[in-house]
PDB file of C-alpha atoms in Angstrom:
ATOM      1  CA  MET A   1     -30.017  -9.557 -74.398  1.00  0.00           C
ATOM      2  CA  SER A   2     -27.896  -7.563 -71.949  1.00  0.00           C
ATOM      3  CA  GLU A   3     -27.246  -8.844 -68.481  1.00  0.00           C
ATOM      4  CA  GLY A   4     -28.327  -6.693 -65.574  1.00  0.00           C
ATOM      5  CA  PRO A   5     -26.835  -6.518 -62.125  1.00  0.00           C
ATOM      6  CA  ASP A   6     -26.715  -9.706 -60.090  1.00  0.00           C
ATOM      7  CA  LEU A   7     -29.572  -9.243 -57.650  1.00  0.00           C
ATOM      8  CA  GLY A   8     -30.545 -11.379 -54.707  1.00  0.00           C
ATOM      9  CA  ARG A   9     -33.849 -11.837 -52.955  1.00  0.00           C
ATOM     10  CA  LEU A  10     -34.663 -10.812 -49.435  1.00  0.00           C
ATOM     11  CA  GLU A  11     -35.769 -13.686 -47.287  1.00  0.00           C
ATOM     12  CA  LYS A  12     -37.338 -13.442 -43.840  1.00  0.00           C
ATOM     13  CA  VAL A  13     -35.593 -15.447 -41.168  1.00  0.00           C
ATOM     14  CA  ASN A  14     -36.569 -16.277 -37.623  1.00  0.00           C
ATOM     15  CA  PRO A  15     -34.980 -13.705 -35.274  1.00  0.00           C
ATOM     16  CA  ARG A  16     -34.038 -16.607 -32.979  1.00  0.00           C
ATOM     17  CA  ASP A  17     -31.784 -17.860 -35.795  1.00  0.00           C
ATOM     18  CA  VAL A  18     -29.847 -14.585 -35.547  1.00  0.00           C
ATOM     19  CA  TRP A  19     -30.006 -14.016 -31.791  1.00  0.00           C
ATOM     20  CA  ALA A  20     -30.190 -17.358 -29.986  1.00  0.00           C
ATOM     21  CA  ASP A  21     -30.578 -15.812 -26.537  1.00  0.00           C
ATOM     22  CA  GLU A  22     -32.599 -12.673 -25.931  1.00  0.00           C
ATOM     23  CA  ALA A  23     -30.653 -11.405 -22.893  1.00  0.00           C
ATOM     24  CA  ARG A  24     -27.137 -12.377 -24.023  1.00  0.00           C
ATOM     25  CA  ASP A  25     -27.439 -11.726 -27.760  1.00  0.00           C
ATOM     26  CA  PHE A  26     -30.370  -9.499 -28.746  1.00  0.00           C
ATOM     27  CA  THR A  27     -30.400  -7.039 -25.831  1.00  0.00           C
ATOM     28  CA  PRO A  28     -26.706  -6.062 -26.218  1.00  0.00           C
ATOM     29  CA  TRP A  29     -27.172  -5.761 -29.991  1.00  0.00           C
ATOM     30  CA  LEU A  30     -30.201  -3.499 -29.557  1.00  0.00           C
ATOM     31  CA  ALA A  31     -28.411  -1.447 -26.873  1.00  0.00           C
ATOM     32  CA  SER A  32     -25.508  -0.558 -29.187  1.00  0.00           C
ATOM     33  CA  GLU A  33     -25.235   3.138 -30.033  1.00  0.00           C
ATOM     34  CA  GLU A  34     -26.050   2.592 -33.715  1.00  0.00           C
ATOM     35  CA  ASN A  35     -29.161   0.548 -33.012  1.00  0.00           C
ATOM     36  CA  LEU A  36     -30.386   2.815 -30.211  1.00  0.00           C
ATOM     37  CA  ASN A  37     -30.087   5.707 -32.670  1.00  0.00           C
ATOM     38  CA  LEU A  38     -32.285   3.831 -35.157  1.00  0.00           C
ATOM     39  CA  LEU A  39     -34.769   2.854 -32.456  1.00  0.00           C
ATOM     40  CA  GLY A  40     -34.930   6.424 -31.169  1.00  0.00           C
ATOM     41  CA  ALA A  41     -35.437   7.781 -34.684  1.00  0.00           C
ATOM     42  CA  ALA A  42     -38.378   5.399 -35.135  1.00  0.00           C
ATOM     43  CA  VAL A  43     -40.177   6.951 -32.145  1.00  0.00           C
ATOM     44  CA  GLY A  44     -38.839  10.505 -32.403  1.00  0.00           C
ATOM     45  CA  VAL A  45     -36.540  10.438 -29.356  1.00  0.00           C
ATOM     46  CA  GLU A  46     -32.760  10.765 -29.229  1.00  0.00           C
ATOM     47  CA  LEU A  47     -31.562   7.972 -26.950  1.00  0.00           C
ATOM     48  CA  GLU A  48     -28.433   7.675 -24.854  1.00  0.00           C
ATOM     49  CA  PHE A  49     -27.570   4.260 -23.432  1.00  0.00           C
ATOM     50  CA  GLU A  50     -27.515   3.932 -19.663  1.00  0.00           C
ATOM     51  CA  GLU A  51     -27.611   0.238 -18.696  1.00  0.00           C
ATOM     52  CA  THR A  52     -28.760  -3.246 -19.712  1.00  0.00           C
ATOM     53  CA  GLU A  53     -30.431  -5.659 -17.296  1.00  0.00           C
ATOM     54  CA  LYS A  54     -31.200  -2.799 -14.898  1.00  0.00           C
ATOM     55  CA  ALA A  55     -32.403  -4.023 -11.511  1.00  0.00           C
ATOM     56  CA  VAL A  56     -35.942  -3.052 -10.548  1.00  0.00           C
ATOM     57  CA  GLY A  57     -36.347  -4.655  -7.151  1.00  0.00           C
ATOM     58  CA  PRO A  58     -35.832  -8.400  -7.749  1.00  0.00           C
ATOM     59  CA  PHE A  59     -36.570  -8.003 -11.499  1.00  0.00           C
ATOM     60  CA  TRP A  60     -34.463  -6.923 -14.479  1.00  0.00           C
ATOM     61  CA  ALA A  61     -35.428  -4.376 -17.135  1.00  0.00           C
ATOM     62  CA  ASP A  62     -33.825  -5.061 -20.526  1.00  0.00           C
ATOM     63  CA  ILE A  63     -32.492  -1.612 -21.437  1.00  0.00           C
ATOM     64  CA  LEU A  64     -32.535   1.710 -19.647  1.00  0.00           C
ATOM     65  CA  SER A  65     -31.680   4.768 -21.701  1.00  0.00           C
ATOM     66  CA  LYS A  66     -32.125   8.486 -21.465  1.00  0.00           C
ATOM     67  CA  ASP A  67     -33.960  10.941 -23.698  1.00  0.00           C
ATOM     68  CA  THR A  68     -31.140  13.389 -24.438  1.00  0.00           C
ATOM     69  CA  ALA A  69     -33.539  16.276 -25.095  1.00  0.00           C
ATOM     70  CA  THR A  70     -35.371  16.043 -21.758  1.00  0.00           C
ATOM     71  CA  GLY A  71     -33.146  13.934 -19.516  1.00  0.00           C
ATOM     72  CA  ASP A  72     -36.132  11.619 -18.897  1.00  0.00           C
ATOM     73  CA  TRP A  73     -35.691   7.870 -18.545  1.00  0.00           C
ATOM     74  CA  VAL A  74     -36.643   5.592 -21.428  1.00  0.00           C
ATOM     75  CA  LEU A  75     -37.355   1.928 -20.761  1.00  0.00           C
ATOM     76  CA  ILE A  76     -36.882  -0.542 -23.603  1.00  0.00           C
ATOM     77  CA  GLU A  77     -38.322  -3.999 -23.090  1.00  0.00           C
ATOM     78  CA  ASN A  78     -37.587  -6.476 -25.863  1.00  0.00           C
ATOM     79  CA  GLN A  79     -39.159  -9.786 -26.703  1.00  0.00           C
ATOM     80  CA  LEU A  80     -38.049 -12.144 -29.466  1.00  0.00           C
ATOM     81  CA  ALA A  81     -41.549 -13.536 -29.746  1.00  0.00           C
ATOM     82  CA  LYS A  82     -45.162 -12.510 -30.173  1.00  0.00           C
ATOM     83  CA  THR A  83     -46.317 -10.181 -27.382  1.00  0.00           C
ATOM     84  CA  ASP A  84     -47.640 -11.759 -24.197  1.00  0.00           C
ATOM     85  CA  HIS A  85     -49.312 -10.738 -20.953  1.00  0.00           C
ATOM     86  CA  ASP A  86     -46.123 -11.316 -18.964  1.00  0.00           C
ATOM     87  CA  HIS A  87     -44.444  -8.455 -20.800  1.00  0.00           C
ATOM     88  CA  VAL A  88     -47.397  -6.115 -20.261  1.00  0.00           C
ATOM     89  CA  GLY A  89     -46.788  -6.486 -16.537  1.00  0.00           C
ATOM     90  CA  LYS A  90     -43.067  -5.953 -17.020  1.00  0.00           C
ATOM     91  CA  LEU A  91     -43.671  -2.714 -18.931  1.00  0.00           C
ATOM     92  CA  ILE A  92     -45.775  -1.291 -16.119  1.00  0.00           C
ATOM     93  CA  THR A  93     -43.587  -2.610 -13.289  1.00  0.00           C
ATOM     94  CA  TYR A  94     -40.308  -1.476 -14.819  1.00  0.00           C
ATOM     95  CA  GLY A  95     -41.717   1.810 -16.079  1.00  0.00           C
ATOM     96  CA  ALA A  96     -42.981   2.653 -12.598  1.00  0.00           C
ATOM     97  CA  GLY A  97     -39.866   1.396 -10.827  1.00  0.00           C
ATOM     98  CA  LEU A  98     -37.561   3.408 -13.069  1.00  0.00           C
ATOM     99  CA  ASP A  99     -39.842   6.445 -13.342  1.00  0.00           C
ATOM    100  CA  ALA A 100     -39.670   6.171 -17.133  1.00  0.00           C
ATOM    101  CA  ALA A 101     -41.363   8.839 -19.233  1.00  0.00           C
ATOM    102  CA  THR A 102     -41.153   6.685 -22.353  1.00  0.00           C
ATOM    103  CA  VAL A 103     -41.668   2.932 -22.631  1.00  0.00           C
ATOM    104  CA  ILE A 104     -40.731   1.097 -25.820  1.00  0.00           C
ATOM    105  CA  TRP A 105     -41.785  -2.519 -26.292  1.00  0.00           C
ATOM    106  CA  VAL A 106     -39.971  -4.333 -29.096  1.00  0.00           C
ATOM    107  CA  ALA A 107     -41.404  -7.695 -30.216  1.00  0.00           C
ATOM    108  CA  THR A 108     -41.605  -9.842 -33.322  1.00  0.00           C
ATOM    109  CA  ARG A 109     -45.388  -9.465 -33.545  1.00  0.00           C
ATOM    110  CA  PHE A 110     -47.993  -7.518 -31.585  1.00  0.00           C
ATOM    111  CA  ARG A 111     -51.259  -9.137 -30.684  1.00  0.00           C
ATOM    112  CA  GLU A 112     -54.149  -6.774 -31.403  1.00  0.00           C
ATOM    113  CA  GLU A 113     -55.126  -6.763 -27.704  1.00  0.00           C
ATOM    114  CA  HIS A 114     -51.653  -5.624 -26.651  1.00  0.00           C
ATOM    115  CA  ARG A 115     -51.562  -2.912 -29.307  1.00  0.00           C
ATOM    116  CA  ALA A 116     -54.947  -1.743 -28.033  1.00  0.00           C
ATOM    117  CA  GLY A 117     -53.541  -1.817 -24.500  1.00  0.00           C
ATOM    118  CA  LEU A 118     -50.685   0.503 -25.499  1.00  0.00           C
ATOM    119  CA  ASP A 119     -53.188   2.828 -27.174  1.00  0.00           C
ATOM    120  CA  TRP A 120     -55.287   2.833 -23.987  1.00  0.00           C
ATOM    121  CA  LEU A 121     -52.254   3.634 -21.826  1.00  0.00           C
ATOM    122  CA  ASN A 122     -51.340   6.527 -24.133  1.00  0.00           C
ATOM    123  CA  GLU A 123     -54.898   7.873 -23.975  1.00  0.00           C
ATOM    124  CA  HIS A 124     -55.194   7.586 -20.184  1.00  0.00           C
ATOM    125  CA  THR A 125     -51.800   8.742 -18.938  1.00  0.00           C
ATOM    126  CA  HIS A 126     -50.779  12.372 -18.719  1.00  0.00           C
ATOM    127  CA  ASP A 127     -48.834  14.211 -21.386  1.00  0.00           C
ATOM    128  CA  GLY A 128     -45.150  13.465 -21.067  1.00  0.00           C
ATOM    129  CA  ILE A 129     -45.684   9.701 -20.714  1.00  0.00           C
ATOM    130  CA  ALA A 130     -45.562   7.663 -23.929  1.00  0.00           C
ATOM    131  CA  PHE A 131     -45.841   3.981 -24.772  1.00  0.00           C
ATOM    132  CA  PHE A 132     -44.582   2.578 -28.079  1.00  0.00           C
ATOM    133  CA  GLY A 133     -44.782  -0.871 -29.625  1.00  0.00           C
ATOM    134  CA  LEU A 134     -42.320  -1.729 -32.392  1.00  0.00           C
ATOM    135  CA  GLU A 135     -42.181  -4.928 -34.408  1.00  0.00           C
ATOM    136  CA  ILE A 136     -38.800  -6.297 -35.450  1.00  0.00           C
ATOM    137  CA  GLU A 137     -38.180  -8.654 -38.318  1.00  0.00           C
ATOM    138  CA  VAL A 138     -35.047 -10.017 -39.892  1.00  0.00           C
TER     139      VAL A 138
END
């Protein structure tokens, strides 16, 4: 019997085991050029990094980037947990405060109600405004 290549098995790990702190670890990782390129490709937008922890009044948006094709602002809000109502408010507040044309919410799992909320926003806002929800796993 011939031996084949030595193969391993993929194993899911908790994202918090990789990035202990969302703001200090995950946000900078996601904001790197390589990862923004992958994120942009997933939603069909070429992204250019602008700033992390961007002030919006007394609040802080995770990542602000620019759509290189249009020059429009793209807000990226990340959450190393299952989606919650707090982040829905952040998406709207930061999107409005930054005049973002695209809003991308990255989380480990989307509740059905929040996915439906993103669908509703996409159906009831004018063309040129887009909301995306992306799940991350490690």
